[in-house]
């Protein structure tokens, strides 16, 4: 018995230390411009990953090991590759930690719960569009937390009334709504990683070009849903009032405004700008709680090893690949002009096929951005960037190995293969065709 208590005490200390290290890594990301902060931050990320190694999934482990191989290569062949790679790791690790903190803070909000409930109101078509657009909106600050929040309400309706076309359509709407966020959300890792690997691409141009595609995908999803009774009763407990929508919408606008002001007016890197904007909201929420005499517990960061391994490892790999390509093959690669639009058209399909194989979009985005981004014509970067974020989005809702599909499977009981792949395969192919034409056209016009 004493030995069991000793082991439990040791585990609690390890988890607590991992959470403290994660907060320290976030702090170093905020001050990454200071000498040595980027190296210390990337080292802390590696330590956190190693502390959580036993509970990590295979893909994050593989990404981390490949990043270690990249480090060995850089040490032996070109040490000058390491500074940029370490800076990428620290900045993107800080971003993912800040977004996770923001998600936890907003997840405690009553406004968010009421907004989620309100999305289930109206007739079938209205309900589908509300759920899809609402999930996309909530996904801007919450990322995967939006699937957990809205998806849990779908699960409650299944437990209360059983399986029905309405609940299956709601599941479609949540998955597809979340799948649009990687295309346009300023806080999405897809947008941030794309802009990090394609530094010459303006963030405003990328989002402006991808946003119409995201809206189109939501409306196209109306075609591929099941017919349901128009008069089916819908449970509505504590629906959101106009104040809830205004507060939540204003918060999103404030975060996005902060990102664009910091990145455009002050020259802060896009990933750093997102980190600072998210942290400003987190700190503001803490100060507001203290002013009300409340003291909510600090969010635990003891289980972030998977996310840090994928994001940090991919950032390191991308920087190494970009450096190698720039240094060794840039001058010798000169494909004909028609090849660039063709390559851009293939980018969304590459994301999707890799996603069907269980490969995380972050890994594919790192490889595509690291290799093609180094040799792509600077005037045509928008086509490559749009191909990356749209392909990422379709992969997020159309492949069964995506994290959001697995979350919905746990919440609703609908198999991920059915909810993401079988129910949305036609929509995915249509979206891929449109994304390919858009990426190719923007490349050609560039």
Tab-separated table of C-alpha atoms in Angstrom, residues 249-427:
chain	number	residue	atom	x	y	z
A	249	UNK	CA	-18.440	37.808	-31.447
A	250	UNK	CA	-16.754	40.894	-30.029
A	251	UNK	CA	-14.146	38.705	-28.356
A	252	UNK	CA	-13.314	36.999	-31.650
A	253	UNK	CA	-13.088	40.349	-33.426
A	254	UNK	CA	-10.810	41.692	-30.687
A	255	UNK	CA	-8.455	38.704	-30.917
A	256	UNK	CA	-8.278	38.826	-34.710
A	257	UNK	CA	-7.772	42.605	-34.644
A	258	UNK	CA	-4.919	42.187	-32.187
A	259	UNK	CA	-3.294	39.582	-34.438
A	260	UNK	CA	-3.459	41.778	-37.541
A	261	UNK	CA	-2.316	44.941	-35.754
A	262	UNK	CA	0.665	43.209	-34.170
A	263	UNK	CA	1.693	41.380	-37.345
A	264	UNK	CA	1.151	44.237	-39.804
A	265	UNK	CA	1.681	47.468	-37.891
A	266	UNK	CA	4.459	46.293	-35.572
A	267	UNK	CA	6.138	43.598	-37.672
A	268	UNK	CA	5.600	40.845	-35.087
A	269	UNK	CA	5.745	37.338	-36.570
A	270	UNK	CA	2.278	35.915	-37.200
A	271	UNK	CA	2.662	33.033	-34.724
A	272	UNK	CA	3.934	35.413	-32.040
A	273	UNK	CA	1.039	37.800	-32.703
A	274	UNK	CA	-1.518	35.008	-32.224
A	275	UNK	CA	0.170	33.939	-28.982
A	276	UNK	CA	0.129	37.467	-27.558
A	277	UNK	CA	-3.503	38.109	-28.568
A	278	UNK	CA	-4.751	34.866	-27.034
A	279	UNK	CA	-2.793	35.452	-23.836
A	280	UNK	CA	-4.219	38.958	-23.543
A	281	UNK	CA	-7.729	37.450	-23.409
A	282	UNK	CA	-6.645	34.772	-20.916
A	283	UNK	CA	-5.067	37.363	-18.606
A	284	UNK	CA	-8.055	39.668	-19.038
A	285	UNK	CA	-10.431	36.852	-18.038
A	286	UNK	CA	-8.317	36.151	-14.958
A	287	UNK	CA	-8.340	39.837	-13.914
A	288	UNK	CA	-12.100	40.018	-14.478
A	289	UNK	CA	-12.626	36.957	-12.285
A	290	UNK	CA	-10.494	38.473	-9.519
A	291	UNK	CA	-12.468	41.720	-9.712
A	292	UNK	CA	-15.605	39.667	-9.032
A	293	UNK	CA	-14.008	37.958	-6.044
A	294	UNK	CA	-13.561	34.678	-7.915
A	295	UNK	CA	-10.386	32.651	-8.262
A	296	UNK	CA	-10.825	29.918	-10.915
A	297	UNK	CA	-8.141	27.209	-10.844
A	298	UNK	CA	-5.176	27.475	-13.150
A	299	UNK	CA	-5.652	25.390	-16.269
A	300	UNK	CA	-3.620	22.193	-16.178
A	301	UNK	CA	-1.101	21.771	-19.000
A	302	UNK	CA	0.105	18.317	-17.998
A	303	UNK	CA	-1.166	16.513	-21.094
A	304	UNK	CA	0.187	18.577	-23.950
A	305	UNK	CA	2.984	16.228	-25.018
A	306	UNK	CA	1.150	14.955	-28.129
A	307	UNK	CA	0.381	18.456	-29.375
A	308	UNK	CA	3.860	19.782	-28.662
A	309	UNK	CA	5.504	16.785	-30.316
A	310	UNK	CA	3.507	17.223	-33.520
A	311	UNK	CA	3.600	21.020	-33.698
A	312	UNK	CA	7.122	21.507	-32.383
A	313	UNK	CA	8.549	18.555	-34.265
A	314	UNK	CA	6.888	19.599	-37.507
A	315	UNK	CA	8.120	23.180	-37.085
A	316	UNK	CA	11.680	21.948	-36.627
A	317	UNK	CA	11.448	19.582	-39.600
A	318	UNK	CA	9.986	22.308	-41.803
A	319	UNK	CA	12.792	24.718	-40.990
A	320	UNK	CA	15.463	22.101	-41.675
A	321	UNK	CA	13.858	21.084	-44.968
A	322	UNK	CA	13.491	24.706	-46.067
A	323	UNK	CA	17.120	25.412	-45.262
A	324	UNK	CA	18.362	22.353	-47.103
A	325	UNK	CA	16.243	23.059	-50.173
A	326	UNK	CA	17.281	26.707	-50.259
A	327	UNK	CA	20.924	25.830	-49.892
A	328	UNK	CA	21.179	22.888	-52.272
A	329	UNK	CA	18.536	22.737	-54.993
A	330	UNK	CA	17.049	26.190	-55.401
A	331	UNK	CA	19.332	27.225	-58.217
A	332	UNK	CA	19.070	23.920	-60.068
A	333	UNK	CA	15.256	23.678	-60.084
A	334	UNK	CA	13.596	25.485	-62.952
A	335	UNK	CA	10.410	23.688	-64.024
A	336	UNK	CA	8.357	25.076	-66.926
A	337	UNK	CA	5.725	27.703	-66.152
A	338	UNK	CA	2.849	25.270	-66.599
A	339	UNK	CA	4.216	23.030	-63.811
A	340	UNK	CA	3.495	25.500	-61.019
A	341	UNK	CA	-0.334	25.577	-61.468
A	342	UNK	CA	-0.304	21.788	-61.804
A	343	UNK	CA	1.618	21.388	-58.557
A	344	UNK	CA	-0.729	23.825	-56.818
A	345	UNK	CA	-3.730	21.819	-58.026
A	346	UNK	CA	-2.245	18.625	-56.567
A	347	UNK	CA	-1.620	20.099	-53.112
A	348	UNK	CA	-5.205	19.699	-51.724
A	349	UNK	CA	-5.378	16.111	-53.012
A	350	UNK	CA	-2.042	15.337	-51.354
A	351	UNK	CA	-3.420	16.462	-47.999
A	352	UNK	CA	-6.557	14.355	-48.432
A	353	UNK	CA	-4.836	11.152	-49.598
A	354	UNK	CA	-2.305	11.443	-46.788
A	355	UNK	CA	-5.157	12.000	-44.318
A	356	UNK	CA	-6.843	8.809	-45.511
A	357	UNK	CA	-3.575	7.046	-44.662
A	358	UNK	CA	-3.663	8.420	-41.134
A	359	UNK	CA	-0.926	11.038	-41.639
A	360	UNK	CA	-1.529	14.246	-39.689
A	361	UNK	CA	-2.049	17.361	-41.872
A	362	UNK	CA	0.637	19.152	-39.869
A	363	UNK	CA	3.193	16.673	-41.183
A	364	UNK	CA	2.046	17.070	-44.791
A	365	UNK	CA	1.851	20.842	-44.450
A	366	UNK	CA	5.401	20.874	-43.104
A	367	UNK	CA	6.725	18.819	-46.014
A	368	UNK	CA	4.843	20.766	-48.684
A	369	UNK	CA	5.625	24.156	-47.190
A	370	UNK	CA	9.219	23.251	-46.457
A	371	UNK	CA	9.971	21.845	-49.919
A	372	UNK	CA	7.739	23.732	-52.335
A	373	UNK	CA	7.758	26.956	-50.330
A	374	UNK	CA	11.524	27.222	-50.761
A	375	UNK	CA	11.413	27.094	-54.557
A	376	UNK	CA	7.957	28.530	-55.309
A	377	UNK	CA	7.835	31.790	-57.315
A	378	UNK	CA	7.334	34.575	-54.787
A	379	UNK	CA	4.659	36.292	-56.874
A	380	UNK	CA	2.567	33.081	-56.919
A	381	UNK	CA	2.772	32.123	-53.225
A	382	UNK	CA	-0.940	32.792	-52.733
A	383	UNK	CA	-1.851	29.816	-54.914
A	384	UNK	CA	0.333	27.467	-52.874
A	385	UNK	CA	-0.938	28.874	-49.579
A	386	UNK	CA	-4.587	28.535	-50.580
A	387	UNK	CA	-3.962	24.980	-51.768
A	388	UNK	CA	-2.477	24.136	-48.367
A	389	UNK	CA	-5.201	25.597	-46.138
A	390	UNK	CA	-8.139	24.381	-48.268
A	391	UNK	CA	-6.685	20.884	-48.544
A	392	UNK	CA	-6.122	20.919	-44.790
A	393	UNK	CA	-9.742	21.880	-44.158
A	394	UNK	CA	-11.221	19.173	-46.392
A	395	UNK	CA	-8.961	16.609	-44.735
A	396	UNK	CA	-10.181	17.781	-41.320
A	397	UNK	CA	-13.826	16.838	-41.999
A	398	UNK	CA	-13.499	14.204	-44.725
A	399	UNK	CA	-11.022	11.676	-43.307
A	400	UNK	CA	-11.778	9.234	-40.471
A	401	UNK	CA	-8.435	9.633	-38.695
A	402	UNK	CA	-8.859	13.358	-38.050
A	403	UNK	CA	-9.031	14.251	-34.359
A	404	UNK	CA	-12.438	15.933	-34.664
A	405	UNK	CA	-13.957	12.817	-36.289
A	406	UNK	CA	-12.653	10.680	-33.423
A	407	UNK	CA	-14.037	13.144	-30.875
A	408	UNK	CA	-17.468	13.018	-32.522
A	409	UNK	CA	-17.345	9.224	-32.578
A	410	UNK	CA	-16.794	9.209	-28.827
A	411	UNK	CA	-19.564	11.755	-28.188
A	412	UNK	CA	-22.241	10.456	-30.571
A	413	UNK	CA	-21.412	6.806	-31.206
A	414	UNK	CA	-21.371	7.347	-34.978
A	415	UNK	CA	-18.324	5.642	-36.460
A	416	UNK	CA	-15.713	8.053	-37.773
A	417	UNK	CA	-15.589	6.156	-41.066
A	418	UNK	CA	-19.297	6.818	-41.562
A	419	UNK	CA	-19.575	10.357	-40.220
A	420	UNK	CA	-16.520	11.792	-41.969
A	421	UNK	CA	-15.785	9.561	-44.954
A	422	UNK	CA	-18.947	7.781	-46.146
A	423	UNK	CA	-21.385	10.630	-45.424
A	424	UNK	CA	-19.163	13.347	-46.902
A	425	UNK	CA	-17.154	11.623	-49.636
A	426	UNK	CA	-18.998	13.352	-52.494
A	427	UNK	CA	-18.654	16.715	-50.740
